[in-house]
CSV table of C-alpha atoms in Angstrom, one decimal:
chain,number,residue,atom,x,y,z
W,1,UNK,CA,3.8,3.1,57.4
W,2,UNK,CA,0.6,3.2,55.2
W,3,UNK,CA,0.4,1.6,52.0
W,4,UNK,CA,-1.6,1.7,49.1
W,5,UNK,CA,-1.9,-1.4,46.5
W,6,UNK,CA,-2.7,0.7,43.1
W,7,UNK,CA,-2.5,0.6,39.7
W,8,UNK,CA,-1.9,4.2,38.3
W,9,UNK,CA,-4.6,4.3,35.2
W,10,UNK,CA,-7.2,2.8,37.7
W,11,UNK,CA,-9.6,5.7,38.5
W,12,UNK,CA,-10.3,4.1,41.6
W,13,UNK,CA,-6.8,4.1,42.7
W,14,UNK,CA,-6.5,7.8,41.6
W,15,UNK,CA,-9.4,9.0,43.6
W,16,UNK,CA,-8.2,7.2,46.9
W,17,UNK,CA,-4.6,8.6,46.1
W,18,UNK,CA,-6.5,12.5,45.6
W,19,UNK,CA,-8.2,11.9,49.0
W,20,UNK,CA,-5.2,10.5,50.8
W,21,UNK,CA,-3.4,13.6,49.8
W,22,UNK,CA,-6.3,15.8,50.7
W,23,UNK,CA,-6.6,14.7,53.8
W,24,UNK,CA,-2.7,14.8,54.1
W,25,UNK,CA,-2.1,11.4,54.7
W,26,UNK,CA,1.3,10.3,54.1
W,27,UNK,CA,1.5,6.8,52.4
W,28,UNK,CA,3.6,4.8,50.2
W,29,UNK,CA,2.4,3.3,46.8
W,30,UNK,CA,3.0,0.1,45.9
W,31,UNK,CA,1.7,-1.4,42.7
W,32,UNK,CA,-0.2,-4.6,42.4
W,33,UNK,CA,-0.4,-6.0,39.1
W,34,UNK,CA,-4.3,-7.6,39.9
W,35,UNK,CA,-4.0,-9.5,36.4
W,36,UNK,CA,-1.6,-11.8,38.2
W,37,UNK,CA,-4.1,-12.9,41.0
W,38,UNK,CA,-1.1,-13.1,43.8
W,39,UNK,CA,-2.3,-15.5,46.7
W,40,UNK,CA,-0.9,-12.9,49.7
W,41,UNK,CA,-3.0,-9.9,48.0
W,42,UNK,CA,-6.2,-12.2,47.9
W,43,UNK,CA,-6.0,-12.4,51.0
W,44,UNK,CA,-5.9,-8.8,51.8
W,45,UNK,CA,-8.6,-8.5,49.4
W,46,UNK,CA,-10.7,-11.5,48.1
W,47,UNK,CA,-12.3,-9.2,45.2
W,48,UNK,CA,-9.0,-8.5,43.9
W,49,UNK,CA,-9.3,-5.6,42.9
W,50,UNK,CA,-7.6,-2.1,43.3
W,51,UNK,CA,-6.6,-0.2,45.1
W,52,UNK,CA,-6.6,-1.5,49.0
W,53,UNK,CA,-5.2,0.7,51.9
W,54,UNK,CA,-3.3,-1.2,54.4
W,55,UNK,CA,-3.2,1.3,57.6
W,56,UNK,CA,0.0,1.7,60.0
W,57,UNK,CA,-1.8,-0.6,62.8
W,58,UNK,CA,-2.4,-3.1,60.1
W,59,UNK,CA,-6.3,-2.6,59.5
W,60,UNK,CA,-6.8,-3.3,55.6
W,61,UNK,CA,-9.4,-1.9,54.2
W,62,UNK,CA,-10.6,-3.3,50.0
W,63,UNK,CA,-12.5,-1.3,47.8
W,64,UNK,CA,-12.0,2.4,46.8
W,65,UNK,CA,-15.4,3.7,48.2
W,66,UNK,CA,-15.0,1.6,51.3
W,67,UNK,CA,-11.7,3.3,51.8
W,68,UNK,CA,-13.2,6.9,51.6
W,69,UNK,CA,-15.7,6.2,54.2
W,70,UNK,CA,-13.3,4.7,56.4
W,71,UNK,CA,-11.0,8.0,55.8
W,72,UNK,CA,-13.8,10.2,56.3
W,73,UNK,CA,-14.8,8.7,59.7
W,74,UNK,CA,-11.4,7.8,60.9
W,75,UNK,CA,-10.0,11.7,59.5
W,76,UNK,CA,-12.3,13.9,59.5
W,77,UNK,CA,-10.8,17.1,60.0
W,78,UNK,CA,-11.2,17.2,56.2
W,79,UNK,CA,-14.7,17.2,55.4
W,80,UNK,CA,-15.2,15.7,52.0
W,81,UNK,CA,-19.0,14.3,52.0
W,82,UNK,CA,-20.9,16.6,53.0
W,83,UNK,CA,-22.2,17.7,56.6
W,84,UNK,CA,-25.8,17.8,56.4
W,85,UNK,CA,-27.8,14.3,55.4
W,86,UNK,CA,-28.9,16.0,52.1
W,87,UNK,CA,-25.2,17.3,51.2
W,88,UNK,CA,-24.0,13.6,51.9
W,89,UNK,CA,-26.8,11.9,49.9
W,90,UNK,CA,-25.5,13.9,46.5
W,91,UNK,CA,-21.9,13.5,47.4
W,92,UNK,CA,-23.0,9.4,47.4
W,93,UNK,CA,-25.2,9.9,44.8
W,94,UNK,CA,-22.8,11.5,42.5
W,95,UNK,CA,-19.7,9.2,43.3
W,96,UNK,CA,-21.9,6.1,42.8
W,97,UNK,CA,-22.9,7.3,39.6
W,98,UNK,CA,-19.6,8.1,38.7
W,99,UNK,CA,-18.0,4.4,40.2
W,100,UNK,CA,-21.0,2.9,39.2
W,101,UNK,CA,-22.4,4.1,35.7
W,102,UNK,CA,-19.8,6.2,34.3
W,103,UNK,CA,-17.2,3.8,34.8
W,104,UNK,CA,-19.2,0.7,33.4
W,105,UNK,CA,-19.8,3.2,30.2
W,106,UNK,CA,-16.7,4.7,29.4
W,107,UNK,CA,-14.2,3.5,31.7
W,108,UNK,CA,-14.6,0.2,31.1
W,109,UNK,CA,-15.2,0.7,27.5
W,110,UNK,CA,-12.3,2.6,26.5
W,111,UNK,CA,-9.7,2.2,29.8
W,112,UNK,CA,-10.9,-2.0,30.1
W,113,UNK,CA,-10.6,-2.6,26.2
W,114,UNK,CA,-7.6,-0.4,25.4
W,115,UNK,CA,-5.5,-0.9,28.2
W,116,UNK,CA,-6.6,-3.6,30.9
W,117,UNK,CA,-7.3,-6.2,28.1
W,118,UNK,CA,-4.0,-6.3,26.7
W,119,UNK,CA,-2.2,-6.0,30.1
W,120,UNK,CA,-4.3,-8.9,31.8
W,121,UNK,CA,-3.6,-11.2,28.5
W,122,UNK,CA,-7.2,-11.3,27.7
W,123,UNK,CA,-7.6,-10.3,24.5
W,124,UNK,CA,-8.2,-7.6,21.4
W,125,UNK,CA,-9.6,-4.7,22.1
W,126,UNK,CA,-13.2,-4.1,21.4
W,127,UNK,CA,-14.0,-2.1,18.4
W,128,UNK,CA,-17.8,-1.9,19.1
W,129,UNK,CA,-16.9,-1.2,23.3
W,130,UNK,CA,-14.8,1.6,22.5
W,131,UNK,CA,-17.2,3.4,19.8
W,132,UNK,CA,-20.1,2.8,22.3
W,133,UNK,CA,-17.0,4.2,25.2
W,134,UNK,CA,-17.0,7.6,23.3
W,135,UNK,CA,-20.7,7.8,22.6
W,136,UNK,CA,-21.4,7.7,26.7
W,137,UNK,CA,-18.5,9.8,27.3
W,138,UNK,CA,-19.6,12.4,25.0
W,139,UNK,CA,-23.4,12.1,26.2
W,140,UNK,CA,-22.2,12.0,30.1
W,141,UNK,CA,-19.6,15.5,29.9
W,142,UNK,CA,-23.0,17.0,29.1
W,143,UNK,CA,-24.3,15.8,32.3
W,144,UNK,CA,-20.9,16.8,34.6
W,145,UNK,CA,-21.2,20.1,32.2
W,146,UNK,CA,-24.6,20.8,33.7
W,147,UNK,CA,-23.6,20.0,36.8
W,148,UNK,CA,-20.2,22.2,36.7
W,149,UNK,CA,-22.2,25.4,35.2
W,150,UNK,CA,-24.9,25.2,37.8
W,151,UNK,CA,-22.6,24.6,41.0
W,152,UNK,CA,-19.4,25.5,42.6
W,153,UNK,CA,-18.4,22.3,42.5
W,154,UNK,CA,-19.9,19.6,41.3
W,155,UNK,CA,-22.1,17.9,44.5
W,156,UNK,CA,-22.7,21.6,45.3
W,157,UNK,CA,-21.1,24.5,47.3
W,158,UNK,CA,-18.1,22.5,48.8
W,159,UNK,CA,-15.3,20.5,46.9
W,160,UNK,CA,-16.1,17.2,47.9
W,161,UNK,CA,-15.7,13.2,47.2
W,162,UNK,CA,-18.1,13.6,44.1
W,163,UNK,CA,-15.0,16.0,42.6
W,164,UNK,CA,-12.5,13.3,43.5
W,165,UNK,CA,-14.3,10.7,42.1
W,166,UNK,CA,-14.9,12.6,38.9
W,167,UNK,CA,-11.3,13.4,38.3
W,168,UNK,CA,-10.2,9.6,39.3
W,169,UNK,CA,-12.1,9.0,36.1
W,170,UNK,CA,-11.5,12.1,33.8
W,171,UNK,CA,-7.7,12.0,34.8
W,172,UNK,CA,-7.5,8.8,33.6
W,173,UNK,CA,-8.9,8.8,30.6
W,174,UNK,CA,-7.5,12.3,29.3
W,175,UNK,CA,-3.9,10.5,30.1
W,176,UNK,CA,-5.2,8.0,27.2
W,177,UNK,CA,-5.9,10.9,25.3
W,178,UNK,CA,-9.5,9.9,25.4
W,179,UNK,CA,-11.3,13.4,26.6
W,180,UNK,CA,-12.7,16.1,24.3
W,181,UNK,CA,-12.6,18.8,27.2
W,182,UNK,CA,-14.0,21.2,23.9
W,183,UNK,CA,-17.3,19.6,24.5
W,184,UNK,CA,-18.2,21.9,28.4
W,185,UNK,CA,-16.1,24.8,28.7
W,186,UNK,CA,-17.5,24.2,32.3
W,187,UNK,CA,-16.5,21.1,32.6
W,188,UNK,CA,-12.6,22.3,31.3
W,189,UNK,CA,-12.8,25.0,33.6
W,190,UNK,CA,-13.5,22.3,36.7
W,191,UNK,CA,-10.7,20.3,35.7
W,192,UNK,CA,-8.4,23.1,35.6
W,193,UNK,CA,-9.4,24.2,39.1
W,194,UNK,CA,-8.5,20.3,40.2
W,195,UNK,CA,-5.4,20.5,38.2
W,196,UNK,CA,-3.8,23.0,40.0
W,197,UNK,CA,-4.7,21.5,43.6
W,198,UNK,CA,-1.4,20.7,45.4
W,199,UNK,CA,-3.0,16.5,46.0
W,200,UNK,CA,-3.1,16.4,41.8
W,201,UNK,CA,0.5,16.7,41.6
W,202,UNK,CA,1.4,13.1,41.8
W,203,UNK,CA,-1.8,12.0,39.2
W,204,UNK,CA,-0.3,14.7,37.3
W,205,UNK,CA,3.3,12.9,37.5
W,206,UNK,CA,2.3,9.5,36.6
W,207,UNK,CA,4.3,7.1,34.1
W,208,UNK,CA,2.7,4.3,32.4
W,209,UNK,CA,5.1,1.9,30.2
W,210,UNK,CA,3.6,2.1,26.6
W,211,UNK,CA,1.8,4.8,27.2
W,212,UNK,CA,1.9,8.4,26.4
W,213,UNK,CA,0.3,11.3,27.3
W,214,UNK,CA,-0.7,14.1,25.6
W,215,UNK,CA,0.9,17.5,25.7
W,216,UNK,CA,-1.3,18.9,27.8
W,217,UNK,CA,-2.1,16.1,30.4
W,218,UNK,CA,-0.3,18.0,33.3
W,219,UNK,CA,0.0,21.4,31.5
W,220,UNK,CA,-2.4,23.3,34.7
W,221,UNK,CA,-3.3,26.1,31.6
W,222,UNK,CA,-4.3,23.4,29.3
L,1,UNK,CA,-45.4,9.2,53.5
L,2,UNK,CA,-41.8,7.6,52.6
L,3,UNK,CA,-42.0,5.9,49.1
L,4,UNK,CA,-39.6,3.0,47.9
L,5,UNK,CA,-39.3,2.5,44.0
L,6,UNK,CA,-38.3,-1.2,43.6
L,7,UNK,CA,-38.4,-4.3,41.2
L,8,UNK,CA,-39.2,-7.3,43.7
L,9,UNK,CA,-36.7,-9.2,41.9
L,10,UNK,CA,-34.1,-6.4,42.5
L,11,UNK,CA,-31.5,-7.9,45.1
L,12,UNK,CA,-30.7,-4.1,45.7
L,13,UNK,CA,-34.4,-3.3,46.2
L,14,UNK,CA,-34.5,-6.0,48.8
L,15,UNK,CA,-31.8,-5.0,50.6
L,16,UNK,CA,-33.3,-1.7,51.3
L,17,UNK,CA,-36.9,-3.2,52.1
L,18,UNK,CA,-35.2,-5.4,54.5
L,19,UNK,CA,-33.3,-2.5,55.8
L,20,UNK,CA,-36.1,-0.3,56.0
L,21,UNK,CA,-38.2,-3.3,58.0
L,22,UNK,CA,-35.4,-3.5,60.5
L,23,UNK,CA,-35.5,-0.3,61.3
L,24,UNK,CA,-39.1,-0.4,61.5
L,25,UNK,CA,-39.5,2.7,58.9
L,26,UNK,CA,-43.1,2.6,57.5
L,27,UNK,CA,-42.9,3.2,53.4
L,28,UNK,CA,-45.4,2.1,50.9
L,29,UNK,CA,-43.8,0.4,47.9
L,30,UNK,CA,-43.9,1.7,43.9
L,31,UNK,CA,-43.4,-0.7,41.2
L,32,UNK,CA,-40.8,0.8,39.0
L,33,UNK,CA,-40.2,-0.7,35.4
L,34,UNK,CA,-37.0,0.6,34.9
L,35,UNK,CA,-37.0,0.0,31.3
L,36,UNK,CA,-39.9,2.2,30.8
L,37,UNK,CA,-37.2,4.9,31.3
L,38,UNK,CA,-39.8,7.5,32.9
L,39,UNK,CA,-38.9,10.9,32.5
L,40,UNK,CA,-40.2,11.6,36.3
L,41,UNK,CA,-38.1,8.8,37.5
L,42,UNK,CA,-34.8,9.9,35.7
L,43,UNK,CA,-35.1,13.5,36.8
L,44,UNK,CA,-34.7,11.7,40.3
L,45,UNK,CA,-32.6,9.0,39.5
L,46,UNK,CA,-30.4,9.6,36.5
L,47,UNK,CA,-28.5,6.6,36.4
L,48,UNK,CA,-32.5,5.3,35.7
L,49,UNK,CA,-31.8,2.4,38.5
L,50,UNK,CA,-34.1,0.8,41.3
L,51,UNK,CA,-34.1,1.1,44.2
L,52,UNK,CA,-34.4,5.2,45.0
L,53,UNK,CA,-36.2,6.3,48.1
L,54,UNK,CA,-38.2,9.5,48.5
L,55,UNK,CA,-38.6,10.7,52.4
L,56,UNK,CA,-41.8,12.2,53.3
L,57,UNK,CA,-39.4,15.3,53.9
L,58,UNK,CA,-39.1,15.4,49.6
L,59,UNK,CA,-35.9,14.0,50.0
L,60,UNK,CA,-34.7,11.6,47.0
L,61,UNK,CA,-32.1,8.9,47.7
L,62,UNK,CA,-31.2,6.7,44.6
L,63,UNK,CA,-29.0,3.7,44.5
L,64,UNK,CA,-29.2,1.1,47.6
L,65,UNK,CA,-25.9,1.6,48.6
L,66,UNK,CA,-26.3,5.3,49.6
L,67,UNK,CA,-30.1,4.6,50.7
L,68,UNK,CA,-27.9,2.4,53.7
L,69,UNK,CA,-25.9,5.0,54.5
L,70,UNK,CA,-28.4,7.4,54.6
L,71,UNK,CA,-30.6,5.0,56.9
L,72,UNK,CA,-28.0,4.1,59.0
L,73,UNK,CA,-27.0,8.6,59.9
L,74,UNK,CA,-30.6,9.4,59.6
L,75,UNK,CA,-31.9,6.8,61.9
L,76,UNK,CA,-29.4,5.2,64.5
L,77,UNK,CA,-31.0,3.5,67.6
L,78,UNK,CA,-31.2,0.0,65.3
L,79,UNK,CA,-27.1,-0.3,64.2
L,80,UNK,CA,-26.6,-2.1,61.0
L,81,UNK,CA,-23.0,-1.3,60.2
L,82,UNK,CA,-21.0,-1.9,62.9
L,83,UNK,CA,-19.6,0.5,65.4
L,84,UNK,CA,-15.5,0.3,65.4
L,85,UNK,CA,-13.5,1.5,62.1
L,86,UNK,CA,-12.8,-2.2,61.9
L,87,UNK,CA,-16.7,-3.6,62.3
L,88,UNK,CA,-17.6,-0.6,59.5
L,89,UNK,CA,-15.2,-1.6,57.0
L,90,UNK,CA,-15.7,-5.3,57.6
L,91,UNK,CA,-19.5,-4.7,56.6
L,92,UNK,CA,-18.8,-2.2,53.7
L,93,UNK,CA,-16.6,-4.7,52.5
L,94,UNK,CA,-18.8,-7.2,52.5
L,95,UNK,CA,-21.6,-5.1,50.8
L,96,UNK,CA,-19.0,-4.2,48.3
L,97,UNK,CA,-18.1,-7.6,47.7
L,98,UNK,CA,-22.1,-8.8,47.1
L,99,UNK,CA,-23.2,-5.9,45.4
L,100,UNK,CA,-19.8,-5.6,43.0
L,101,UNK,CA,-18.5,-8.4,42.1
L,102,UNK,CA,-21.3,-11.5,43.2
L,103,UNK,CA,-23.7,-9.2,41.3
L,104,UNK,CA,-22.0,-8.8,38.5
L,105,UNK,CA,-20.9,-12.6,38.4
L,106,UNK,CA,-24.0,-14.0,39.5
L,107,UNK,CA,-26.8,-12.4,39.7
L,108,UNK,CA,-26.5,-10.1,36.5
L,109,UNK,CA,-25.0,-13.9,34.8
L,110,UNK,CA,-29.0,-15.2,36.0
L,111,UNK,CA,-31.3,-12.8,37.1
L,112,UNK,CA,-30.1,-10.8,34.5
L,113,UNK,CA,-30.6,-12.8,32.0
L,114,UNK,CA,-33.2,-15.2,32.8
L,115,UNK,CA,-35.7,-12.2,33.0
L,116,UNK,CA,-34.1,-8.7,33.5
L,117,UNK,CA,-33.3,-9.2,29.3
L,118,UNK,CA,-37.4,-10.6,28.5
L,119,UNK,CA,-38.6,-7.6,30.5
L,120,UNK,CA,-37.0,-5.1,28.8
L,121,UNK,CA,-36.6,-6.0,25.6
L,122,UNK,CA,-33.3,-7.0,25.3
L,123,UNK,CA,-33.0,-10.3,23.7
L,124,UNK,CA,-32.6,-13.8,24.2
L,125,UNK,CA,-30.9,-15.1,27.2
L,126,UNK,CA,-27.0,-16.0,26.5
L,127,UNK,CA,-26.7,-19.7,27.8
L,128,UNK,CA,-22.9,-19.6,28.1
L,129,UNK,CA,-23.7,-16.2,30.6
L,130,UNK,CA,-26.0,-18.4,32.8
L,131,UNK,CA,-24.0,-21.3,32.7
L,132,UNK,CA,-20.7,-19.1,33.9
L,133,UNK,CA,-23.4,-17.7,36.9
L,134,UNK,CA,-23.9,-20.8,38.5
L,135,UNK,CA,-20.6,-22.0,38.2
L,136,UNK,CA,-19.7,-18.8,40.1
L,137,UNK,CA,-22.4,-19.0,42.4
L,138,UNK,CA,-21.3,-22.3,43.7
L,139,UNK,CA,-17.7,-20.8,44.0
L,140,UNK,CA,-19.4,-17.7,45.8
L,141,UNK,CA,-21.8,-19.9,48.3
L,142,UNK,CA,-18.7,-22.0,49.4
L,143,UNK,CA,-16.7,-18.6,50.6
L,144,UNK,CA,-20.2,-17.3,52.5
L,145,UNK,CA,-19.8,-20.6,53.7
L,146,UNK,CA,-16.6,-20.0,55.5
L,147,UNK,CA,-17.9,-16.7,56.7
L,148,UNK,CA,-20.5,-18.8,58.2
L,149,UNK,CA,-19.0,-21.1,59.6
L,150,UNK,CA,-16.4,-19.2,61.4
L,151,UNK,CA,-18.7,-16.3,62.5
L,152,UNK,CA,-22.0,-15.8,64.4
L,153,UNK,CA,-23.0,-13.4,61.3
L,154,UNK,CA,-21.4,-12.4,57.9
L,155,UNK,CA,-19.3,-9.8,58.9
L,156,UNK,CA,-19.0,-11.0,62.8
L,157,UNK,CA,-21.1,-11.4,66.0
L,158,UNK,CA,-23.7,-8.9,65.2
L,159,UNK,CA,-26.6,-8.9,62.4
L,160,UNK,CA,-25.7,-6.0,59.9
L,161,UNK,CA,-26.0,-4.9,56.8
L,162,UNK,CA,-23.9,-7.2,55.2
L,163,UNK,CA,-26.6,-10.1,55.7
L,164,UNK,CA,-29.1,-8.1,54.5
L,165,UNK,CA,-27.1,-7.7,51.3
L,166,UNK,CA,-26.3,-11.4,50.7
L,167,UNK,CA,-30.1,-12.0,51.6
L,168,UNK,CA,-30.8,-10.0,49.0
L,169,UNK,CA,-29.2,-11.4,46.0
L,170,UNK,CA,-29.5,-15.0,47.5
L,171,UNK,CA,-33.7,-14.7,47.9
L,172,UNK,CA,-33.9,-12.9,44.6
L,173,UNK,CA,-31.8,-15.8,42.9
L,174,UNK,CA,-33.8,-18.5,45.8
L,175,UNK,CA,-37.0,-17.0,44.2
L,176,UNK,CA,-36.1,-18.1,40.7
L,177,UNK,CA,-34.9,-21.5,41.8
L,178,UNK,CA,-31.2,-21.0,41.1
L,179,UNK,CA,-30.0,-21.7,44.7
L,180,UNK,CA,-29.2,-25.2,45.3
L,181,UNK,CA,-28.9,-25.2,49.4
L,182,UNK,CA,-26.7,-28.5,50.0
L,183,UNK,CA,-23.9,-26.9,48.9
L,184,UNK,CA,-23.4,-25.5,52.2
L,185,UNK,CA,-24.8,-26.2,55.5
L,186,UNK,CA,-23.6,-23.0,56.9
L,187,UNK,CA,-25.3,-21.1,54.5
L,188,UNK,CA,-28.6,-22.7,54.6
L,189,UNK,CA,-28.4,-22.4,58.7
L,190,UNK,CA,-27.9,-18.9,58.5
L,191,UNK,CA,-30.3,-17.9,55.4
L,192,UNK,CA,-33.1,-19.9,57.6
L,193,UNK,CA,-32.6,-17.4,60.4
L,194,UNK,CA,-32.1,-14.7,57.9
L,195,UNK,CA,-35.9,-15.9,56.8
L,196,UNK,CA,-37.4,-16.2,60.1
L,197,UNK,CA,-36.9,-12.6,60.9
L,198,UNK,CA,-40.0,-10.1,60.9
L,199,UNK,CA,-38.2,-8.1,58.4
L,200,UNK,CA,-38.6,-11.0,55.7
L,201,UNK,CA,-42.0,-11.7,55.7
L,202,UNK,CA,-42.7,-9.0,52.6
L,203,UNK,CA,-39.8,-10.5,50.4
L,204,UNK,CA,-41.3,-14.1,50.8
L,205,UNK,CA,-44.9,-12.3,49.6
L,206,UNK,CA,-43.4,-11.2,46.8
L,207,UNK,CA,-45.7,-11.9,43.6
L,208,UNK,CA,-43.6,-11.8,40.0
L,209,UNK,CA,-46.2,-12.6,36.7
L,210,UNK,CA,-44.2,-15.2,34.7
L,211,UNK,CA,-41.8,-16.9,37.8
L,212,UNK,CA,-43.1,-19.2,40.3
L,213,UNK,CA,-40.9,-19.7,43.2
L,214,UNK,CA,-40.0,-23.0,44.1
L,215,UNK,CA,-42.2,-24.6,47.5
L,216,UNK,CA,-39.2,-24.3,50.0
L,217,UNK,CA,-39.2,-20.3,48.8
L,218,UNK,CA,-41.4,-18.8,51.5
L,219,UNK,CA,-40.7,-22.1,54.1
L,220,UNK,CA,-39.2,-21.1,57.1
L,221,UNK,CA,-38.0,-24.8,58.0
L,222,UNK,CA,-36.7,-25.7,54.6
């Protein structure tokens, strides 16, 4: 069997689950509280981070962007980066600027300080993080906006890793109530299109103690 | 004519030169002072980061990470990520590891602060930041001790680009005289024939105004 070590609000997590499912690859979750640093998970991944994918011939593999490019290489039936070298360059460029900057911006900022904080016993949230969260979240669903009005999808003609990534993020953060989908009609109309993909349905079905919702978190006419 | 925008004291940017050397691509180097925040170089690279790479085909290629992987499909006869699934995930992780969290717990902790803040404009340094950086380095240098010690190269019996990552940050931080070497043997060994490689000799060239590297810096029998 194939497992996955997650932790549902981690957008990481969520993008490996969308691609897992994409790619039809049957697996069983398993959650892994990373705040409590357990020796046998260390192990398996010395950053200790989530999410890491233990395949059925017991290959582990750490690290949510070192697991895509494993799937894509050792799956690749599903094409999710691109074919051409230029196609794969903006699928990478996009997802590290989504793993990368977006996530140290508002991720961090409103996810980390809200949620991760007070789970991981390290503290009060943030005032200042979170205000400065929302500015970059507003100023970056420009960016995706321009990028959703000017292409099909957002690395360019072809749903792709750069989508997945995205929505790791977005689906996050709207389950925290955190996303003002007013600001890009575009960028609404993308996530509706990802919505209503059959590999959303378990993002879409997640439960996380003390926290709720809003209405129209799995709503796929939101 | 291939053009690399860098920082020399960007352990990313080295990465790619050293890359780029291996694979005997010819490039000429641009200074980039990413805190200028150029408008020509954020319409390439909107996360505003060094390195990004522009091909002589007009091709741009931010961020070092997907530089690599561009590198490595656009230019295969010298291998620098492994060939199995296992070899490939063993040297992503690695790079993973170096670039995510030693970065961020090192390098950013000194490198970061020492100068990265002077430069642009950000402050003082934070002591209590620098001293948490060296107390994680000499955490760090004792697990890329084990890896040397118990393999021929960081991620097994073949160079790759996982050296070329840890060479990166640990030149960058070498530079500034924040490495203290007797901490591991292992490490030492295999950062001496890190340096004696062709591939090095522009990194130990480098020229920054302000930092003088220490005498052993540019020593290939320190």
């Amino acid at each position: 069997m194939r497992y996955l070590y997650h932790l549902p609000l981690s957008p990481f997590s969520r993008k490996v689950r969308l691609v897992l499912s994409e790619k039809r690859l049957p697996y069983e979750p398993r959650l892994e509280k990373v705040w409590d640093r357990r020796p046998e998970y260390l192990d398996m991944n010395p950053a200790g981070t989530v999410p890491t994918l233990l395949e059925d011939n017991g290959l582990v593999i750490p690290d949510s962007n070192v697991i895509c490019e494993y799937l894509e290489e050792a799956y690749p039936d599903t094409v999710l980066m691109g074919r051409t070298l230029a196609e794969r360059v903006e699928v990478r460029r996009l997802c590290a600027w989504f793993d990368g900057k977006f996530a140290q911006e508002v991720t961090r900022n409103l996810l980390g300080e809200k949620f991760m904080k007070r789970l991981s016993g390290r503290g009060e949230p943030d005032a200042y993080a979170i205000r400065n969260g929302y500015t970059a979240l507003r100023h970056h669903l420009q960016y995706i906006g321009w990028l959703a009005e000017t292409r099909k999808w957002l690395a360019g003609a072809n749903i792709s890793l750069a989508d997945f990534a995205a929505a790791g993020h977005l689906s996050a953060l709207d389950f925290a109530s955190d996303v003002d989908w007013t600001i890009s009609p575009a960028v609404k109309d993308w996530y509706a299109r990802m919505k209503s993909r059959p590999s959303f349905r378990g993002i879409l079905s997640d439960r996380v103690p003390g926290v709720t919702p809003p209405a129209h978190y799995a709503d796929l006419d939101f």
